[in-house]
C-alpha cells in the first residue's frame, strides 16, 4: 500500500504537488491536476492538504446533550456574522472542540474529483501536518508559513507578512514559543528560543489516526464513481445489470407462460367439447362432463357398418385436432392410420388419446416430442 500527500500549488487549486511514500515523501511531483490521479490504486491512500488560507477554523465546545445537527446549527449561528459571503455559499463542519468553514463550491469540486479515484481519500487542513494538543507549531510548506495552535485551530500566511502576524499573535498569546519546521533561516531570528527542525516529518503525519482528525471528504455517488471505488470493470457492470434484469423479469415470463398454457388448455378443451356436443357453452368440470356426454353417444359398433366405422371414428378424432395436422395416411385393409402433427397443445393431445379408447381406436405406436407444453411427432392408430 502506498500513501500519497497532495497539496495545491496556489489558491485556485488547479495544479498540485504530489509526495509519495515510495521515496519517503522526499521529492515532489509538481503541476499535477486532479483529473490525472487515476494511477493511484484501490489499496492506496491519498491525503489532500487543504490550504489553511481557505479554511476558517474556530474553537467550539459541543453540547453533549444535543444532536450533531443541533450543535452544527449553533456553530453556524455563532460564526455567520463574521462570514464574508452568504451562509449558503459555505460548508460547515464541527469536530471535537473545533468548527470549520470552507467555501462550498471549491470543496465540492475537490470531492468530485477525488470521488472518481479507487483509493481512500482524506481532505484535511494543511496545518494538521504538525498539529498537536500540547504545543504550537509553525511549518514552512509551499512558500507559506503554516501556524497550528494547541487549541486545534490554524492558519497560514505569506513570508513577507510573518513579522506583522507574529506581533498580532503575541498580543493574544504573550508566551508564544512554537516548534518550527522548515529550512528558513529568517524565521530563526524571530524565535531564538524555539526548537527547530529543518525538515517536515511526513512519515509521522501519515501514521496518525485519521479517525480522530477532521475529514472534509464526502463521496459523490454515481455509477462510474461506485464502480471505480469497488474496482469493477465495465464487463462486470454489464453482467450485474443483466443478472438483475434476468432475476426480476424471469417471474414475469414464467407467469405469462403459465397463463398462456392455461389459456391454451382451456381453448383446446372447449374446442374438443364443442366437437362432441355443439350445445356446450362452458367447460367447468371436464372429466365429469365428458363422462356424461359419452353416455349419450350411440353404440357405434351396432349402429354403423363395420367397414365404415373406422373412417367415421377417425374423422371424429382428427377433426378435434385438425389445425395441428401435417398429414393423415389411412390403410383401410389393415385398419390402421398414420397421423403426423406439429405443435399440438399437450392438454389437447392427452384428451384425444383418452377419447380414442371410447371409439375402439388403439394407439399402436407413438413417436412424439414434448417441448414447451407442445407435442409434435407421429402416432399409428389401429381400429378394433
PDB file of N, CA and C in Angstrom, residues 41-94:
ATOM      1  N   UNK A  41      -3.951   3.302  -6.925  1.00  0.00           N
ATOM      2  CA  UNK A  41      -4.685   2.047  -6.847  1.00  0.00           C
ATOM      3  C   UNK A  41      -5.634   2.019  -5.647  1.00  0.00           C
ATOM      4  N   UNK A  42      -6.530   1.048  -5.659  1.00  0.00           N
ATOM      5  CA  UNK A  42      -7.563   0.961  -4.625  1.00  0.00           C
ATOM      6  C   UNK A  42      -6.988   0.697  -3.236  1.00  0.00           C
ATOM      7  N   UNK A  43      -5.854   0.038  -3.166  1.00  0.00           N
ATOM      8  CA  UNK A  43      -5.249  -0.277  -1.867  1.00  0.00           C
ATOM      9  C   UNK A  43      -4.492   0.914  -1.266  1.00  0.00           C
ATOM     10  N   UNK A  44      -4.337   1.985  -2.040  1.00  0.00           N
ATOM     11  CA  UNK A  44      -3.553   3.141  -1.598  1.00  0.00           C
ATOM     12  C   UNK A  44      -4.405   4.139  -0.810  1.00  0.00           C
ATOM     13  N   UNK A  45      -3.729   5.149  -0.269  1.00  0.00           N
ATOM     14  CA  UNK A  45      -4.404   6.213   0.489  1.00  0.00           C
ATOM     15  C   UNK A  45      -3.905   7.561   0.005  1.00  0.00           C
ATOM     16  N   UNK A  46      -4.835   8.501  -0.183  1.00  0.00           N
ATOM     17  CA  UNK A  46      -4.491   9.851  -0.616  1.00  0.00           C
ATOM     18  C   UNK A  46      -4.927  10.853   0.441  1.00  0.00           C
ATOM     19  N   UNK A  47      -3.976  11.688   0.881  1.00  0.00           N
ATOM     20  CA  UNK A  47      -4.266  12.744   1.853  1.00  0.00           C
ATOM     21  C   UNK A  47      -4.157  14.090   1.142  1.00  0.00           C
ATOM     22  N   UNK A  48      -5.273  14.782   1.066  1.00  0.00           N
ATOM     23  CA  UNK A  48      -5.315  16.088   0.403  1.00  0.00           C
ATOM     24  C   UNK A  48      -5.207  17.175   1.468  1.00  0.00           C
ATOM     25  N   UNK A  49      -4.159  17.994   1.364  1.00  0.00           N
ATOM     26  CA  UNK A  49      -3.938  19.076   2.320  1.00  0.00           C
ATOM     27  C   UNK A  49      -4.616  20.344   1.818  1.00  0.00           C
ATOM     28  N   UNK A  50      -5.676  20.724   2.465  1.00  0.00           N
ATOM     29  CA  UNK A  50      -6.423  21.924   2.097  1.00  0.00           C
ATOM     30  C   UNK A  50      -5.714  23.144   2.677  1.00  0.00           C
ATOM     31  N   UNK A  51      -5.380  24.137   1.874  1.00  0.00           N
ATOM     32  CA  UNK A  51      -4.652  25.312   2.383  1.00  0.00           C
ATOM     33  C   UNK A  51      -5.411  25.989   3.533  1.00  0.00           C
ATOM     34  N   UNK A  52      -4.694  26.273   4.590  1.00  0.00           N
ATOM     35  CA  UNK A  52      -5.319  26.903   5.754  1.00  0.00           C
ATOM     36  C   UNK A  52      -5.926  28.257   5.412  1.00  0.00           C
ATOM     37  N   UNK A  53      -5.374  28.905   4.393  1.00  0.00           N
ATOM     38  CA  UNK A  53      -5.918  30.189   3.958  1.00  0.00           C
ATOM     39  C   UNK A  53      -7.375  30.046   3.519  1.00  0.00           C
ATOM     40  N   UNK A  54      -7.742  28.857   3.018  1.00  0.00           N
ATOM     41  CA  UNK A  54      -9.091  28.626   2.510  1.00  0.00           C
ATOM     42  C   UNK A  54     -10.023  28.030   3.559  1.00  0.00           C
ATOM     43  N   UNK A  55      -9.486  27.805   4.763  1.00  0.00           N
ATOM     44  CA  UNK A  55     -10.281  27.209   5.847  1.00  0.00           C
ATOM     45  C   UNK A  55     -10.315  28.160   7.030  1.00  0.00           C
ATOM     46  N   UNK A  56     -11.508  28.477   7.483  1.00  0.00           N
ATOM     47  CA  UNK A  56     -11.661  29.294   8.683  1.00  0.00           C
ATOM     48  C   UNK A  56     -11.923  28.346   9.856  1.00  0.00           C
ATOM     49  N   UNK A  57     -10.958  28.282  10.786  1.00  0.00           N
ATOM     50  CA  UNK A  57     -11.087  27.351  11.912  1.00  0.00           C
ATOM     51  C   UNK A  57     -11.393  28.112  13.195  1.00  0.00           C
ATOM     52  N   UNK A  58     -12.209  27.495  14.059  1.00  0.00           N
ATOM     53  CA  UNK A  58     -12.667  28.140  15.298  1.00  0.00           C
ATOM     54  C   UNK A  58     -12.694  27.114  16.425  1.00  0.00           C
ATOM     55  N   UNK A  59     -12.582  27.604  17.636  1.00  0.00           N
ATOM     56  CA  UNK A  59     -12.845  26.734  18.780  1.00  0.00           C
ATOM     57  C   UNK A  59     -14.352  26.716  19.014  1.00  0.00           C
ATOM     58  N   UNK A  60     -14.861  25.532  19.325  1.00  0.00           N
ATOM     59  CA  UNK A  60     -16.301  25.398  19.548  1.00  0.00           C
ATOM     60  C   UNK A  60     -16.541  24.201  20.461  1.00  0.00           C
ATOM     61  N   UNK A  61     -17.199  24.480  21.578  1.00  0.00           N
ATOM     62  CA  UNK A  61     -17.497  23.409  22.540  1.00  0.00           C
ATOM     63  C   UNK A  61     -18.893  22.875  22.256  1.00  0.00           C
ATOM     64  N   UNK A  62     -18.975  21.607  21.925  1.00  0.00           N
ATOM     65  CA  UNK A  62     -20.266  20.999  21.627  1.00  0.00           C
ATOM     66  C   UNK A  62     -21.018  20.658  22.910  1.00  0.00           C
ATOM     67  N   UNK A  63     -22.335  20.725  22.822  1.00  0.00           N
ATOM     68  CA  UNK A  63     -23.207  20.342  23.929  1.00  0.00           C
ATOM     69  C   UNK A  63     -23.534  18.863  23.784  1.00  0.00           C
ATOM     70  N   UNK A  64     -23.056  18.053  24.728  1.00  0.00           N
ATOM     71  CA  UNK A  64     -23.247  16.601  24.641  1.00  0.00           C
ATOM     72  C   UNK A  64     -24.716  16.196  24.686  1.00  0.00           C
ATOM     73  N   UNK A  65     -25.566  17.087  25.188  1.00  0.00           N
ATOM     74  CA  UNK A  65     -26.987  16.752  25.295  1.00  0.00           C
ATOM     75  C   UNK A  65     -27.749  17.015  23.984  1.00  0.00           C
ATOM     76  N   UNK A  66     -27.070  17.659  23.045  1.00  0.00           N
ATOM     77  CA  UNK A  66     -27.711  17.974  21.767  1.00  0.00           C
ATOM     78  C   UNK A  66     -27.216  17.053  20.665  1.00  0.00           C
ATOM     79  N   UNK A  67     -28.008  16.916  19.625  1.00  0.00           N
ATOM     80  CA  UNK A  67     -27.613  16.112  18.474  1.00  0.00           C
ATOM     81  C   UNK A  67     -26.536  16.838  17.679  1.00  0.00           C
ATOM     82  N   UNK A  68     -25.900  16.099  16.777  1.00  0.00           N
ATOM     83  CA  UNK A  68     -24.857  16.697  15.938  1.00  0.00           C
ATOM     84  C   UNK A  68     -25.423  17.841  15.095  1.00  0.00           C
ATOM     85  N   UNK A  69     -26.609  17.647  14.525  1.00  0.00           N
ATOM     86  CA  UNK A  69     -27.206  18.679  13.680  1.00  0.00           C
ATOM     87  C   UNK A  69     -27.531  19.938  14.473  1.00  0.00           C
ATOM     88  N   UNK A  70     -27.970  19.779  15.719  1.00  0.00           N
ATOM     89  CA  UNK A  70     -28.265  20.949  16.560  1.00  0.00           C
ATOM     90  C   UNK A  70     -26.985  21.689  16.948  1.00  0.00           C
ATOM     91  N   UNK A  71     -25.937  20.925  17.252  1.00  0.00           N
ATOM     92  CA  UNK A  71     -24.655  21.549  17.549  1.00  0.00           C
ATOM     93  C   UNK A  71     -24.112  22.288  16.334  1.00  0.00           C
ATOM     94  N   UNK A  72     -24.286  21.693  15.163  1.00  0.00           N
ATOM     95  CA  UNK A  72     -23.820  22.346  13.942  1.00  0.00           C
ATOM     96  C   UNK A  72     -24.582  23.645  13.694  1.00  0.00           C
ATOM     97  N   UNK A  73     -25.884  23.618  13.950  1.00  0.00           N
ATOM     98  CA  UNK A  73     -26.692  24.835  13.792  1.00  0.00           C
ATOM     99  C   UNK A  73     -26.226  25.919  14.752  1.00  0.00           C
ATOM    100  N   UNK A  74     -25.882  25.532  15.978  1.00  0.00           N
ATOM    101  CA  UNK A  74     -25.375  26.504  16.954  1.00  0.00           C
ATOM    102  C   UNK A  74     -24.051  27.103  16.502  1.00  0.00           C
ATOM    103  N   UNK A  75     -23.210  26.253  15.927  1.00  0.00           N
ATOM    104  CA  UNK A  75     -21.915  26.757  15.434  1.00  0.00           C
ATOM    105  C   UNK A  75     -22.119  27.765  14.308  1.00  0.00           C
ATOM    106  N   UNK A  76     -23.019  27.453  13.377  1.00  0.00           N
ATOM    107  CA  UNK A  76     -23.275  28.353  12.245  1.00  0.00           C
ATOM    108  C   UNK A  76     -23.790  29.704  12.737  1.00  0.00           C
ATOM    109  N   UNK A  77     -24.667  29.670  13.748  1.00  0.00           N
ATOM    110  CA  UNK A  77     -25.212  30.924  14.276  1.00  0.00           C
ATOM    111  C   UNK A  77     -24.136  31.761  14.962  1.00  0.00           C
ATOM    112  N   UNK A  78     -23.099  31.101  15.480  1.00  0.00           N
ATOM    113  CA  UNK A  78     -22.007  31.830  16.141  1.00  0.00           C
ATOM    114  C   UNK A  78     -21.114  32.557  15.142  1.00  0.00           C
ATOM    115  N   UNK A  79     -20.924  31.944  13.963  1.00  0.00           N
ATOM    116  CA  UNK A  79     -19.925  32.492  13.042  1.00  0.00           C
ATOM    117  C   UNK A  79     -20.531  33.209  11.832  1.00  0.00           C
ATOM    118  N   UNK A  80     -21.853  33.127  11.653  1.00  0.00           N
ATOM    119  CA  UNK A  80     -22.428  33.663  10.410  1.00  0.00           C
ATOM    120  C   UNK A  80     -22.228  35.176  10.258  1.00  0.00           C
ATOM    121  N   UNK A  81     -22.130  35.894  11.367  1.00  0.00           N
ATOM    122  CA  UNK A  81     -21.941  37.354  11.267  1.00  0.00           C
ATOM    123  C   UNK A  81     -20.521  37.717  10.835  1.00  0.00           C
ATOM    124  N   UNK A  82     -19.594  36.765  10.976  1.00  0.00           N
ATOM    125  CA  UNK A  82     -18.200  37.028  10.593  1.00  0.00           C
ATOM    126  C   UNK A  82     -17.893  36.601   9.162  1.00  0.00           C
ATOM    127  N   UNK A  83     -18.878  35.984   8.482  1.00  0.00           N
ATOM    128  CA  UNK A  83     -18.631  35.471   7.138  1.00  0.00           C
ATOM    129  C   UNK A  83     -18.578  36.606   6.117  1.00  0.00           C
ATOM    130  N   UNK A  84     -17.669  36.470   5.161  1.00  0.00           N
ATOM    131  CA  UNK A  84     -17.546  37.481   4.114  1.00  0.00           C
ATOM    132  C   UNK A  84     -18.555  37.258   2.998  1.00  0.00           C
ATOM    133  N   UNK A  85     -19.153  36.078   2.941  1.00  0.00           N
ATOM    134  CA  UNK A  85     -20.145  35.783   1.908  1.00  0.00           C
ATOM    135  C   UNK A  85     -21.384  35.172   2.543  1.00  0.00           C
ATOM    136  N   UNK A  86     -22.344  34.792   1.719  1.00  0.00           N
ATOM    137  CA  UNK A  86     -23.606  34.243   2.221  1.00  0.00           C
ATOM    138  C   UNK A  86     -23.385  32.872   2.860  1.00  0.00           C
ATOM    139  N   UNK A  87     -24.203  32.564   3.869  1.00  0.00           N
ATOM    140  CA  UNK A  87     -24.085  31.287   4.582  1.00  0.00           C
ATOM    141  C   UNK A  87     -24.208  30.111   3.612  1.00  0.00           C
ATOM    142  N   UNK A  88     -25.108  30.212   2.635  1.00  0.00           N
ATOM    143  CA  UNK A  88     -25.358  29.110   1.705  1.00  0.00           C
ATOM    144  C   UNK A  88     -24.169  28.812   0.799  1.00  0.00           C
ATOM    145  N   UNK A  89     -23.204  29.717   0.734  1.00  0.00           N
ATOM    146  CA  UNK A  89     -22.042  29.518  -0.128  1.00  0.00           C
ATOM    147  C   UNK A  89     -20.915  28.787   0.593  1.00  0.00           C
ATOM    148  N   UNK A  90     -21.182  28.343   1.816  1.00  0.00           N
ATOM    149  CA  UNK A  90     -20.147  27.693   2.622  1.00  0.00           C
ATOM    150  C   UNK A  90     -20.581  26.319   3.107  1.00  0.00           C
ATOM    151  N   UNK A  91     -19.582  25.492   3.388  1.00  0.00           N
ATOM    152  CA  UNK A  91     -19.804  24.207   4.056  1.00  0.00           C
ATOM    153  C   UNK A  91     -19.277  24.336   5.478  1.00  0.00           C
ATOM    154  N   UNK A  92     -20.011  23.767   6.436  1.00  0.00           N
ATOM    155  CA  UNK A  92     -19.663  23.890   7.850  1.00  0.00           C
ATOM    156  C   UNK A  92     -19.438  22.500   8.439  1.00  0.00           C
ATOM    157  N   UNK A  93     -18.414  22.409   9.287  1.00  0.00           N
ATOM    158  CA  UNK A  93     -18.090  21.151   9.945  1.00  0.00           C
ATOM    159  C   UNK A  93     -17.776  21.419  11.411  1.00  0.00           C
ATOM    160  N   UNK A  94     -18.114  20.472  12.249  1.00  0.00           N
ATOM    161  CA  UNK A  94     -17.667  20.509  13.649  1.00  0.00           C
ATOM    162  C   UNK A  94     -17.028  19.167  13.958  1.00  0.00           C
TER     163      UNK A  94
END
